[in-house]
Amino acid sequence: MNRLTVKLIALLTALVAVTTACGAGNAGSSDPTHLTWGWGMPSSWDPVASTAGADVHSLSLVYSGLTKQDPDGKAVPEAAKSWAYNDDGSAITFTLRDGLKFSDGTALDATAVKKSLERGRDAEYSTKRAQLAIIASIDVLSPTEVRLTLTQPDYQIPDLLAGLTGMIVSPKAFESDPKSLATKPVGSGPFELTSYTPGSEAQLKKYDGYYNAADIHIKTLTQKQPADDSVIIAGLQSGQYDIAVIPPSQVEAAKKAGFDVDVNKVLTVRTLDINNTVAPFDNPKVVEAIKYALDRKALVDKAFFGFGDPNYQPFPSGYVANNPALDNLYPHDVKKAKSLLAEAGYPNGVDLTLTSYDTGGLAEQIVSQLGEAGINVKIQTLPLAQASQQIYIKREAPFALDSFSGRESPAQAMEVLFGPEGLMNLGRNTPPEVVTAMQKISTTPTDDPSYPTVVQDAVAVAVKAMPNAFLFSWPRIFARNKDVKGFTPYIGAQRFDGTKIEAS
Amino acid sequence: MTAAAVLDASPKLSARPRTLSPLLALARGIGTIVAVLLFASFGTFALGAIAGSSPGAVALGSDATPAAIAAFDHNVGYDRPMIVRYVDWLTSALSGDLGTSWFSGIPVAKSLADRLPVSLSLAGLALLIAIVVGGAAGILAGMRRRTIVDRAITVTSGALSTLPPFVAGIGLIVIFSVGLGALPSGGYVPATAGFGTWLSFLILPAVALSLDAACEITRQLRTGIVSAMEENYVTGAVVRGLTPRRIMFGHVLRNAAGPALAVVGLHIPRLIGGAVVTEAVFALPGMGQLARDSALQGDIPVVQGILLVVLGLVLVSNTVVNVLLERLRPHAARADS
């Protein structure tokens, strides 16, 4: 017996030793042309079927759009080298770069653009139908010129097409087998996918046919599912990632471990969706009381370790649509909240139910803050899929803790939040002045000097008239190995143009 | 009355060939598998329908209008009565077609084929570690009962069993990945990339996952051995001059292993389907993660597919354990002696 035990222990020790020896070569990558990026896998590699806004980061690796967002969120040329509107803004002609090809070797020409956009607009399974419904017809004027005729004047098209909505997919791929695109994308972006394990990792290699290939210095890229928050820094330390998205709770640990940390402003904002056609929210004073009762700074400090900016509007500071005049629209004022509540006919407080899919403690903090003003809130927590059904589709949750990830076009973002059919406009009732202000955004050319003022004015009109309560802008935080140089944080889809790995 | 009880009650039956009892256990196991599979798959189907999940709602995302969702659901035949859809699914499933994920559009069978090797590798290795280490420690503690060795093993296993896998996982990562830089902190590569590499990605999560089962096997085996050693037949064997080794492996272990084996059976479901947290800590693309994500997304075909596979695995492994337990029964061995 003893001999057997000794044998077993010896075997196990040998096993561990062999494993350790084999593993040593895997930990850490010193290849200066390879980058491992810790970022979640997309819901689909097909932009038309993608259901998650965050997919834009992965899909931007493999697809080009006619336009893309620059680091500040402005639409700039990508596959199209230029564009021009007709006189009344009801049609836009894009001129493509010469000689572009998809990674399957077929030409990215005006016909491909037409077919690709038409699939996004018309396919029954498309998640982009609503966004592309503005396009009435698409005409191929020449192999490099394509004209989009719109159902109404809209100068936001270059912005609209700068994300998932405008990514150009090889017609050869979707005409033969559209389902295969979920795991085998065919685009013309900086990289092409060489292998993909859902839920785990995607291997990509540089695509030399990308128009800006000269500025892509990474030859191979691994996009790797980040591990649990608690061990993400350990993953960076052991060389599993060169750069990874980390939660606010890990920022200190990342800095202590010697990593560079980028806290980037992005278009994500936490919100409370409110249906103001349902009692007691149909009384504007109740909604206002909620807005004054919230201590946004405390929410950011407690739930997000101070990373985030208290906000009263949907756009972060520095973005074209951010209106600085709204910076302290509803200061934390419990007294005022109580008196508003009393004026609304609830001197002894009011009982509400908050629907939430957030399990990070934010809902509980909100409940405690509102409680101080006499707003007694019960929390109903649902899984994400069920919550979106309940909140957006059935509209049975009149008060919900939500998050808005922004859109490439400010007009489109406002449409979702405030528009008469807007997903997050739970009451589906938009006052005429908001509709007018929003229409003015679409009918003002984005290069017109008045454009920033027009957008910011519309934001001011909307956030004062609409019930949505904005809480804080949510940053995207990257921890980065010091050898990763030339990395530029983007407000929208993250890109790696110009990024290099150089030993410091 | 169970087959085992029949065997106990009737001396005549116990004279039958020794293969009968395991066969009966096997037949009973297969019967249970079919019944449970039908019941559970229908249950999942019904729960999905009650939760309001539908292909259109999942595939078209949150931007979709109710009209677009209804049109999508109609086109894929989701507006038919639930029982019709269930029979449809069952017929396809029997022919190996488990449908397509509503969320990602990836065929369910393909997702399962991708994930199953990961889960089986993890669970298999964890089970192996639990049996080898837990078994060895249990035997050692039982043999050296009431000595310092026994106390040390009992205390250590008691302490380790209180460690949840994620705590153990984080500890192992800190020591072996960050401290020693010896093993990767997460991810997975298939065995085709090389046995050593495959093992290097699996060993830490497997150890973390095995702790609970290993400790329980140790405790059960120790208790079983200690009480078996006090039986008269052991004294008899000693008097007959049998070597301690033969007494232990020929007689004592056979009697003492039952509860430990039952523990193994109980732990298999936890190791396969319950590895969600371990998979999250080590970023392993296993069935646990897929099950969690799909359930959160309301992706019923995937949940259904996972249920089918996990249930199948659990029932098969339980059947194997039952057969082994029957095989271990001392009178089963005596029957042919």
XYZ file of N, CA and C in Angstrom, chain A residues 37 45 56-63 189-192 204 221 223 494-496:
60
model
N -5.019 41.074 -27.220
C -5.949 42.099 -26.744
C -7.034 41.419 -25.921
N -19.900 37.668 -36.035
C -18.925 38.393 -36.867
C -19.625 38.975 -38.092
N -18.825 46.268 -32.196
C -18.177 47.153 -33.158
C -16.654 47.103 -33.027
N -16.166 46.860 -31.818
C -14.713 46.841 -31.611
C -14.067 45.660 -32.330
N -14.680 44.480 -32.191
C -14.129 43.295 -32.856
C -14.302 43.416 -34.362
N -15.505 43.802 -34.772
C -15.801 43.792 -36.204
C -15.020 44.866 -36.967
N -14.614 45.943 -36.261
C -13.791 46.966 -36.912
C -12.416 46.422 -37.289
N -12.024 45.323 -36.649
C -10.738 44.719 -37.007
C -10.801 44.127 -38.413
N -11.964 43.585 -38.786
C -12.036 42.831 -40.039
C -12.836 43.515 -41.148
N -13.611 44.531 -40.805
C -14.414 45.204 -41.838
C -14.014 46.666 -41.963
N -11.024 45.073 -43.688
C -10.456 45.856 -42.592
C -8.974 45.567 -42.423
N -8.372 46.110 -41.371
C -6.926 45.953 -41.175
C -6.482 44.501 -40.946
N -7.397 43.640 -40.521
C -7.024 42.255 -40.232
C -8.012 41.306 -40.883
N -7.594 40.044 -41.008
C -8.565 39.006 -41.374
C -8.510 37.911 -40.321
N -6.197 36.648 -35.534
C -6.273 37.444 -36.746
C -4.881 37.697 -37.281
N -2.713 39.247 -34.416
C -3.404 39.771 -33.240
C -4.306 38.677 -32.667
N -7.400 38.200 -30.163
C -8.409 38.826 -29.302
C -8.862 37.746 -28.341
N -12.515 50.852 -30.938
C -11.071 50.912 -30.723
C -10.341 50.429 -31.973
N -9.283 51.132 -32.355
C -8.496 50.741 -33.531
C -7.029 50.642 -33.161
N -6.285 49.925 -33.986
C -4.870 49.706 -33.674
C -3.953 50.287 -34.745
